Coordinates of C-alpha atoms in Angstrom, one line a residue:
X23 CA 34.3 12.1 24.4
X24 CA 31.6 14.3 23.3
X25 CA 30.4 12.3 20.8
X26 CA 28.5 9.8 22.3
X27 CA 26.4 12.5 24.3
X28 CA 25.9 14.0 21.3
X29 CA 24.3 10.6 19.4
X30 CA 22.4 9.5 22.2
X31 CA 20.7 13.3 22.3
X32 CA 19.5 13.1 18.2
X33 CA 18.2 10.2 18.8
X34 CA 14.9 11.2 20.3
X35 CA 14.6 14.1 17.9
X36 CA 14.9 11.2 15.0
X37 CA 11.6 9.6 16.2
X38 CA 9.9 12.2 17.0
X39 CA 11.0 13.1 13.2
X40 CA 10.3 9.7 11.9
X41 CA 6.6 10.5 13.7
X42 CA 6.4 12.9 11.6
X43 CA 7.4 11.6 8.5
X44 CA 4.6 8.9 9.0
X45 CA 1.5 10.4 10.4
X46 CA 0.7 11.7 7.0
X47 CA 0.0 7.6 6.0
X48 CA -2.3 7.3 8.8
X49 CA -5.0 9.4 7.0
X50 CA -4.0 8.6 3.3
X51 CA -4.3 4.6 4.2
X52 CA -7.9 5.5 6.3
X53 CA -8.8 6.4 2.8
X54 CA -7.0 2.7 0.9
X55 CA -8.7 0.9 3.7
X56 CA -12.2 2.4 2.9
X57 CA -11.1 1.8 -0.8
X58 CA -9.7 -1.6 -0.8
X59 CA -12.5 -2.9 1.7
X60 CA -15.6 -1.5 -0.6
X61 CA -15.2 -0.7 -3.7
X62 CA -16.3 -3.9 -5.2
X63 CA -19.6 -3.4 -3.7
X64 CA -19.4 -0.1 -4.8
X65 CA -19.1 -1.1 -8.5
X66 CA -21.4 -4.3 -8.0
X67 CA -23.9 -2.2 -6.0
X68 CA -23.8 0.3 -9.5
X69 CA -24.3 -2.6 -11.7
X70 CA -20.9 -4.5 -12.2
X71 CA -21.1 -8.3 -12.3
X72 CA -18.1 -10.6 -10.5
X73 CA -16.2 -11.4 -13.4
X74 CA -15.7 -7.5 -14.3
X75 CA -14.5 -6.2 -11.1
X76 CA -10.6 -7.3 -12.0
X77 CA -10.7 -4.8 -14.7
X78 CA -12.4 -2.4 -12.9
X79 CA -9.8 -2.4 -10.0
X80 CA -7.2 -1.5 -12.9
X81 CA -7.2 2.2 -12.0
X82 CA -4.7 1.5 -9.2
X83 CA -2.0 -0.2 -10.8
X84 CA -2.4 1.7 -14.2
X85 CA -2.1 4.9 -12.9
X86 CA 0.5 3.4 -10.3
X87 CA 2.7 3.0 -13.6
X88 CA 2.5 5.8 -15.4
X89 CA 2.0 8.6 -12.5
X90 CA 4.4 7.5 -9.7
X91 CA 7.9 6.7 -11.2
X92 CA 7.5 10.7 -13.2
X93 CA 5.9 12.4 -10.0
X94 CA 9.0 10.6 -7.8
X95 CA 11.8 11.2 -10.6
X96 CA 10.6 14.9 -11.0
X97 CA 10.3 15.9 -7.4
X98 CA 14.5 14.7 -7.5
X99 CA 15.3 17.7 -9.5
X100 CA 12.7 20.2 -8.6
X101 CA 13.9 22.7 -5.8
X102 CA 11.8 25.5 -4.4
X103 CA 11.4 27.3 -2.1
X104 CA 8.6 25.5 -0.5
X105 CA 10.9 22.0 -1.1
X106 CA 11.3 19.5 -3.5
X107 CA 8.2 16.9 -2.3
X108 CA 6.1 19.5 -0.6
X109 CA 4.5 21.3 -3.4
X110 CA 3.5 17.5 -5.0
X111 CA 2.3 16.1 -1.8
X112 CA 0.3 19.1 -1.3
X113 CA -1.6 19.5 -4.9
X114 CA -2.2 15.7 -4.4
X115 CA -3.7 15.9 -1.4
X116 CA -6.3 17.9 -2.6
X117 CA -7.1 16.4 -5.4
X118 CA -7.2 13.1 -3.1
X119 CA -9.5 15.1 -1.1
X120 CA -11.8 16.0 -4.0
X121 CA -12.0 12.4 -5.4
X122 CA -13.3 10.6 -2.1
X123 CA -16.0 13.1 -1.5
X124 CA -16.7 12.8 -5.0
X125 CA -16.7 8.6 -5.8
X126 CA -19.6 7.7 -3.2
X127 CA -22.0 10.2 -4.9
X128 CA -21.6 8.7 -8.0
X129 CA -25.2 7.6 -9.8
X130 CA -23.6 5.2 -12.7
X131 CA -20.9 2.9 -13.1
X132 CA -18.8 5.2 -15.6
X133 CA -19.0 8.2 -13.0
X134 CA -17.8 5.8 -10.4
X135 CA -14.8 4.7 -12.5
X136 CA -13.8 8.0 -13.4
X137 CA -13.5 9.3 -9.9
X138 CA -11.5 6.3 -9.2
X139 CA -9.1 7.1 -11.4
X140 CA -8.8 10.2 -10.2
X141 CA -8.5 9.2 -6.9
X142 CA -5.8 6.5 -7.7
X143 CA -3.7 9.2 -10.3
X144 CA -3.5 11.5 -7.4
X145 CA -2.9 9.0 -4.4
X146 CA 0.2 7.8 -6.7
X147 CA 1.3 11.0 -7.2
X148 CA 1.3 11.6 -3.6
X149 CA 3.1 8.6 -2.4
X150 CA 6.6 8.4 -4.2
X151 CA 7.4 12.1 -2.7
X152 CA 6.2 11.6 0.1
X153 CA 8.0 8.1 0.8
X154 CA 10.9 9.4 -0.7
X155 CA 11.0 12.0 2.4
X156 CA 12.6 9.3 4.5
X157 CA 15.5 8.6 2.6
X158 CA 15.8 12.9 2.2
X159 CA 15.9 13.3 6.4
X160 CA 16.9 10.8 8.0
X161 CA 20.6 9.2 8.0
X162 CA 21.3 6.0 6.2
X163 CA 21.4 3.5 9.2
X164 CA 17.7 4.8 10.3
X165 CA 16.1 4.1 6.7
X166 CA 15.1 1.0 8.0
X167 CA 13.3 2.3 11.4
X168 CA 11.7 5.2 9.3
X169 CA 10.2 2.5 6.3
X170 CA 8.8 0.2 9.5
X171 CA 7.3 3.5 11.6
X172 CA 5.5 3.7 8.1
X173 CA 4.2 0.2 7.8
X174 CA 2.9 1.2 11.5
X175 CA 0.6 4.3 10.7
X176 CA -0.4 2.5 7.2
X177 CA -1.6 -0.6 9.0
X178 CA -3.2 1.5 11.8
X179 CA -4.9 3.8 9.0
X180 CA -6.0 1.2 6.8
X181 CA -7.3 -0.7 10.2
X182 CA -9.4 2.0 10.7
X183 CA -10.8 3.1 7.1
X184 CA -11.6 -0.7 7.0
X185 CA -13.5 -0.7 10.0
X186 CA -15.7 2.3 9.4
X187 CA -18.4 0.9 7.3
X188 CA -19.5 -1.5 9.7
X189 CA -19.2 0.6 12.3
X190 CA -21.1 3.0 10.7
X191 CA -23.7 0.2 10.5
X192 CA -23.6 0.1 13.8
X193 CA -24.0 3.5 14.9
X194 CA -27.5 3.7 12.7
X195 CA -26.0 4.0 8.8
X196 CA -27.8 1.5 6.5
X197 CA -25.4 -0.5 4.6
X198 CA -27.3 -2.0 1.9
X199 CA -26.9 -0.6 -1.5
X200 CA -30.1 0.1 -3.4
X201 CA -29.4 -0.8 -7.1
X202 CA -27.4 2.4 -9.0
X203 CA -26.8 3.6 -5.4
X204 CA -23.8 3.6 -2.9
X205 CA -24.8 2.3 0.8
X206 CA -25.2 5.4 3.1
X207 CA -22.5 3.8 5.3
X208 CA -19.9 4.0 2.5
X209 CA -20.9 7.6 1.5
X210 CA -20.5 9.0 5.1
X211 CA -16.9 6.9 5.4
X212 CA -15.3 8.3 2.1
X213 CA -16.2 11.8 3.1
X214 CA -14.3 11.0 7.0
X215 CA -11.8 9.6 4.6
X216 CA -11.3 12.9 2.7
X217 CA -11.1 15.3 6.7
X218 CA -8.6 12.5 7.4
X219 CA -6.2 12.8 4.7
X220 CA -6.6 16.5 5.1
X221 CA -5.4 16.4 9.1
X222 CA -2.7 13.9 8.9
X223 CA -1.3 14.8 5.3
X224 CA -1.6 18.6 6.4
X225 CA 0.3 17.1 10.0
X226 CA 3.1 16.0 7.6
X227 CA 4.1 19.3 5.3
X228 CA 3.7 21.7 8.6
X229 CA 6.3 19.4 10.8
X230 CA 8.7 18.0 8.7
X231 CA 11.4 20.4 7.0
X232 CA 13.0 19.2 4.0
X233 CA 16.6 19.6 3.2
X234 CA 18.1 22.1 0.9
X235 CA 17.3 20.8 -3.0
X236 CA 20.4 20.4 -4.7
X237 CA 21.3 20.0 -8.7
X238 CA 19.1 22.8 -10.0
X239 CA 22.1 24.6 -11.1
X240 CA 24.0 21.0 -13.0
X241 CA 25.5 21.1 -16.3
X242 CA 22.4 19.1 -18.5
X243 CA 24.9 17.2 -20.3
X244 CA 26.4 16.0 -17.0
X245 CA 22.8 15.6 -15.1
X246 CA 22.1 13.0 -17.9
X247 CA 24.7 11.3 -17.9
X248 CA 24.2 10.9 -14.2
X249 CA 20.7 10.2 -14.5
X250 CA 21.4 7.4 -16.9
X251 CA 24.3 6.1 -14.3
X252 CA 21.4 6.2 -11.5
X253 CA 18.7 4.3 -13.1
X254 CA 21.5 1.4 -14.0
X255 CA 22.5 1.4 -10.3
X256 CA 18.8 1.4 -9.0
X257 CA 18.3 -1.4 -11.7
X258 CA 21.1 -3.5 -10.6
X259 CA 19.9 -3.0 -6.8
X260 CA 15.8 -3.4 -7.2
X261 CA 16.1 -6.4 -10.0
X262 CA 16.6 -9.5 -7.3
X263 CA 13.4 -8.3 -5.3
X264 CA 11.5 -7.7 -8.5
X265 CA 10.1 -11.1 -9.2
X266 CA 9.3 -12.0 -5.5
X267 CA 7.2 -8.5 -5.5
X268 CA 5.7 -9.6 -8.3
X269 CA 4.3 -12.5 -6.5
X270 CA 3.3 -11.1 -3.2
X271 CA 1.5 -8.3 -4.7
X272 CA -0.1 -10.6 -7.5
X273 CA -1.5 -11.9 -4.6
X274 CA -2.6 -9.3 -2.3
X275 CA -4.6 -7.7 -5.8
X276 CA -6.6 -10.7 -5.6
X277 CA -7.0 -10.2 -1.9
X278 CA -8.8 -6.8 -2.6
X279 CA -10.9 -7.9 -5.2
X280 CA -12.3 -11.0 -4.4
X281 CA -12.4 -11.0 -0.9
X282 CA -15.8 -9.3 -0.6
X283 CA -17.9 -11.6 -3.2
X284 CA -16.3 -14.7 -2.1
X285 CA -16.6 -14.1 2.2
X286 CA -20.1 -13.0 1.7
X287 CA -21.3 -15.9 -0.7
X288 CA -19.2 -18.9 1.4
X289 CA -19.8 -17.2 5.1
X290 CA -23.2 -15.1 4.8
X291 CA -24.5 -17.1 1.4
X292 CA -25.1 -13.9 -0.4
X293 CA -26.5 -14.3 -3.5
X294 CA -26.9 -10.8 -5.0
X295 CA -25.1 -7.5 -3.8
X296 CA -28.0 -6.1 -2.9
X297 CA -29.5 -8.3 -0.2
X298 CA -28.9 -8.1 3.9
X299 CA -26.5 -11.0 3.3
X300 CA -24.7 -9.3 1.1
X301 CA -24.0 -6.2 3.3
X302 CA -22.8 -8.1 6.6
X303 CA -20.4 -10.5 4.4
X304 CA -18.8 -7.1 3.0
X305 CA -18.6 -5.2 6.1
X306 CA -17.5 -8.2 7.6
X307 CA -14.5 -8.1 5.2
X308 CA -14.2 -4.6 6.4
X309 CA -13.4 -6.0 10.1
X310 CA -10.9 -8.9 7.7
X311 CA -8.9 -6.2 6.3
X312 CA -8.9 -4.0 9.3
X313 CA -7.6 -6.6 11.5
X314 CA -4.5 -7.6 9.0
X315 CA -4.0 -4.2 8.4
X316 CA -4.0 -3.5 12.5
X317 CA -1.7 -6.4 12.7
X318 CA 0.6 -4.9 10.2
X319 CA 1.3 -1.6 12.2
X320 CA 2.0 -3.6 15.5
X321 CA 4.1 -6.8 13.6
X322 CA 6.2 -3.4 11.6
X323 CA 7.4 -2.1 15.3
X324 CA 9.2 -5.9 15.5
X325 CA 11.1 -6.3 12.1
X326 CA 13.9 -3.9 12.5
X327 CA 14.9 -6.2 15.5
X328 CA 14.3 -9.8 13.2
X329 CA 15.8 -8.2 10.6
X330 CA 18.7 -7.6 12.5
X331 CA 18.6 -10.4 14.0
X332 CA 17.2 -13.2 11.1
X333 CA 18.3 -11.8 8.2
X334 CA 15.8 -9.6 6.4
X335 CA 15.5 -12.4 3.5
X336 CA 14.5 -14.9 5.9
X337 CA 12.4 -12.8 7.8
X338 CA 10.8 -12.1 4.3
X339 CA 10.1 -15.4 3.6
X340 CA 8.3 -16.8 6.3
X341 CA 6.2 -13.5 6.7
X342 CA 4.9 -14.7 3.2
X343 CA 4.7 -18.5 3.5
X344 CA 2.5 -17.4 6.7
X345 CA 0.5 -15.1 4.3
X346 CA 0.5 -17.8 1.4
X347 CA -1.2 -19.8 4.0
X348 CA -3.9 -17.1 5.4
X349 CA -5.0 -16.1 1.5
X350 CA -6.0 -19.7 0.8
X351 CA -7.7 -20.5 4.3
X352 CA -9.9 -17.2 3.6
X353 CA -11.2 -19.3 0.9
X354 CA -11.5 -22.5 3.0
X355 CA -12.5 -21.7 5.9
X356 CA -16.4 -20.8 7.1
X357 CA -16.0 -19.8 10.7
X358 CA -15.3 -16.3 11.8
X359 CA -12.8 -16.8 14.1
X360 CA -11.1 -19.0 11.6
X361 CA -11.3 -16.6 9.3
X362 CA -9.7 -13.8 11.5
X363 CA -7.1 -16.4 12.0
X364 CA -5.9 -15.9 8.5
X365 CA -6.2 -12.1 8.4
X366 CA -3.7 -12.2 11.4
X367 CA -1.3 -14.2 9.1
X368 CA -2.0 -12.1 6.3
X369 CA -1.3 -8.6 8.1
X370 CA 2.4 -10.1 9.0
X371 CA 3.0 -10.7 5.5
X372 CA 1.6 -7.5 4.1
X373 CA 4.5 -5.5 6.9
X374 CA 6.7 -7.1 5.7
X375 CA 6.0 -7.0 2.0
X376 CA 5.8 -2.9 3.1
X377 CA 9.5 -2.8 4.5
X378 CA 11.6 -5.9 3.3
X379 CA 11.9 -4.9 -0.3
X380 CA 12.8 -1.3 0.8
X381 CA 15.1 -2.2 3.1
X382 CA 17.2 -5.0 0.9
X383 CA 17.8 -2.3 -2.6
X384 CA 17.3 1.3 -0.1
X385 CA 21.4 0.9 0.2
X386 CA 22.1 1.9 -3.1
X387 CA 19.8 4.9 -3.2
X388 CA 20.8 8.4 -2.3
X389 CA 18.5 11.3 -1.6
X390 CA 19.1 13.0 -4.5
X391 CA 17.3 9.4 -6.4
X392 CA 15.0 8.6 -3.2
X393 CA 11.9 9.6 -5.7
X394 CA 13.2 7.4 -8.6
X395 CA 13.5 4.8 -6.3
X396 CA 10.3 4.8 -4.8
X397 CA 8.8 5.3 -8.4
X398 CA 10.5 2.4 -9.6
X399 CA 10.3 -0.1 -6.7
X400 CA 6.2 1.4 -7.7
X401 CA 6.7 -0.5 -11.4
X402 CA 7.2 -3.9 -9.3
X403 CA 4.0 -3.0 -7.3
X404 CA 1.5 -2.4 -10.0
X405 CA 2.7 -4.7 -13.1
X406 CA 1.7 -8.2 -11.6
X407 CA -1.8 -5.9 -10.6
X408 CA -2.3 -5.0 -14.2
X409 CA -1.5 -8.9 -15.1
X410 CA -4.1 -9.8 -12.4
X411 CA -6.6 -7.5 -13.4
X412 CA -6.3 -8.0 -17.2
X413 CA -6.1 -11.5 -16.9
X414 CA -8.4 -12.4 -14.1
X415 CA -11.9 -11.8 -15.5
X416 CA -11.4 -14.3 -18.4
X417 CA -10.1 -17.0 -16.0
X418 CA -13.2 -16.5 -13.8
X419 CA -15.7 -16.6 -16.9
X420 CA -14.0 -19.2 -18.9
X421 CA -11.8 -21.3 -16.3
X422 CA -14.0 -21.7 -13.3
X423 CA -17.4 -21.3 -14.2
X424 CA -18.1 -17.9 -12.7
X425 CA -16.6 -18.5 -9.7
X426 CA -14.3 -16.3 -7.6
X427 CA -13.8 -18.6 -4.6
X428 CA -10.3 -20.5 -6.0
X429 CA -8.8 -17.4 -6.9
X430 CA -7.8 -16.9 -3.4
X431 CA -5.9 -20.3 -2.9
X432 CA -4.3 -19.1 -6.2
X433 CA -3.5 -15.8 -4.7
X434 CA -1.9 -18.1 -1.4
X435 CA 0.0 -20.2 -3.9
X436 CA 1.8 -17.4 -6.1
X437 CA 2.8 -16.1 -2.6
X438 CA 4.3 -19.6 -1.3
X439 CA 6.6 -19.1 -4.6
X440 CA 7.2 -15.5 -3.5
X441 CA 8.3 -16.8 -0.1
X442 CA 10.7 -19.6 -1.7
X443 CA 12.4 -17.4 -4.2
X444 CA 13.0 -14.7 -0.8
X445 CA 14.7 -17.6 0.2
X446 CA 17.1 -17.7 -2.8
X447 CA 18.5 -13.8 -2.2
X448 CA 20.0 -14.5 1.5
X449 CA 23.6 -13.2 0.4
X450 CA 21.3 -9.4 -0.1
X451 CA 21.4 -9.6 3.9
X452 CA 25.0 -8.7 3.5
X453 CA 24.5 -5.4 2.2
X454 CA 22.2 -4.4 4.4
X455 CA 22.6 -1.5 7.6
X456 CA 22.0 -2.7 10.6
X457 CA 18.6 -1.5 11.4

């Protein structure tokens, strides 16, 4: 009898805990949503022509790769005192910190590259521990409420790190670029960006407690043998959602790149990156981004319900057919509203693409592999970005003619298959908790 009582009492405590867990994002995506919305006219603004900007994006997914899957893997066997993620989400943080106060003061192309990929090393390193905190305090059958209330603050984040340049522009900021320079907007946005990640990160380690560490003290022979045991299981459970990740965020690379260059040539008729035109196409892609970001925080409050009520594949799929269609129409379409109209569509794809695959292989994870997980599901993220960013350039320079405006029906198409093949993995939905 006093059960129930009991249950209906944690509750509250288990979102004010999933809160916590998630207001850390808020300030980490305020810094992505800067990011993603202008650093293509950072690197064109310092020199970098269209069909080099794919390569120069590579930072992300490179160090994506190679950094997250080790950070997330070590911070499963790595006990202190202080925690197991705490002492990598805090060294990253700073580092993060250091990077975005660092990049819009940068007076050549190479110095801008180089504190991207510091930037991006030490974002990746941040995010498999501190993902993997959900799966460490919160019970199985609230994974799924804890992975959405995360797709809320990222969406709200990035919503407002996107917004801030041309609101910046607004309050007084110039935001033209003079050539080897950084517009004064983007300077003073990436140094908010670094105080935000500082608050909201900070927020995180002070409120949430981790859970004792366990397996510092297991026989090594055994602890391999497990470990081997674990990464067949989490193979097993992440390979159906691999391929239709590798669509969806095939996609959403191009999204970043291109989106700047080709809104501000087809909307504003831009024709270099440092003229007036140029500056309101890009921070209008600011307001773009921010809005499908927004509309990813508020869609991620409704999928544990269609989830539970749909069926998370299907869900799944029509978020993406819905983004497949918003990608190409960005590329189609010339009127603002119109072109809002397809951020909308794109921001309940990119929730969904944030949750879905988490929640469909999460069953199979324990705490004591949370990081692994999140470091491999990582792998599924960044390897169609490396094949886009490798790959693009030469099809811009040698396939179209130097022109960037079909790669974003491309990016709507390879999404469209994402969406179809989602609909392929419907018996998943049987093995996933009720959310």
């Amino acid at each position: 009898m006093a059960i129930v009582p009991r249950i209906a009492e944690c509750r509250p405590i288990v979102r004010v805990r999933t809160i916590d867990l998630s207001v850390g994002y808020f300030g980490l995506q305020i810094a992505f949503g800067i990011q993603s919305a202008s650093l293509s006219r950072v690197f064109q603004g310092l020199g970098a022509s269209v069909d080099q900007l794919a390569i120069l994006w590579l930072a992300g997914p490179v160090t994506g790769l190679l950094v997250q899957p080790v950070v997330g893997a070590l911070s499963d066997r790595a006990p202190t005192r202080f925690g197991r993620r705490r002492p990598y989400i805090l060294l990253s943080a700073l580092v993060v910190i250091a990077a975005l106060a660092a990049l819009p003061l940068a007076a050549s192309l190479v110095v801008a590259v180089a504190a991207v990929w510091m930037l991006e090393a030490a974002m990746n390193a941040l995010h498999a521990p501190y993902r993997a905190l959900v799966a460490d305090t919160l019970p199985p059958d609230e994974h799924a409420r804890g992975y959405a209330m995360q797709t809320v603050f990222i969406g709200l984040g990035a919503l407002a790190g996107a917004c801030a340049p041309i609101l910046l522009a607004w309050g007084g900021w110039s935001n033209v670029a003079l050539p080897g320079q950084t517009a004064p907007s983007i300077r003073v946005a990436f140094v908010a960006a670094a105080i935000a990640v500082a608050l909201s990160v900070g927020w995180t380690v002070a409120r949430v407690q981790e859970p004792p560490g366990s397996g510092a003290g297991d026989d090594k022979a055994a602890a391999t043998m497990g470990r081997k045991a674990e990464v067949a299981a989490l193979w097993h459970a992440l390979r159906p959602v691999a391929v239709i990740q590798f669509f969806s965020w095939f996609g959403l690379y191009l999204l970043w790149v291109y989106a700047t260059p080709v809104v501000a040539a087809q909307l504003y008729g831009a024709t270099s990156p440092f003229d007036a035109a140029y500056g309101k196409g890009a921070d209008f892609v600011g307001v773009l981004f921010g809005t499908y970001n927004g509309v990813a925080g508020v869609f991620a409050f409704l999928l544990p319900r269609l989830f539970r009520r749909f069926g998370v594949t299907r869900v799944h799929a029509a978020a993406l057919a819905l983004g497949a269609a918003g990608l190409s129409g960005l590329a189609l379409l010339t009127h603002p509203a119109g072109l809002i109209g397809c951020a909308v569509l794109i921001g309940i794809a990119y929730a969904s693409i944030l949750s879905a695959p988490f929640v469909l292989a999460g069953r199979a994870v324990s705490s004591a592999t949370a990081g692994m997980f999140i470091g491999v599901m990582n792998i599924f993220i960044v390897v169609p970005q490396l094949f886009a960013g490798v790959s693009m350039g030469w099809v811009i320079a040698h396939l179209l003619g130097g022109m960037a405006w079909p790669v974003l029906p491309l990016a709507g198409g390879l999404m469209a298959a994402g969406a179809l093949l989602s609909l392929c993995l419907s018996g998943m939905d049987e093995r996933v908790p009720a959310a």
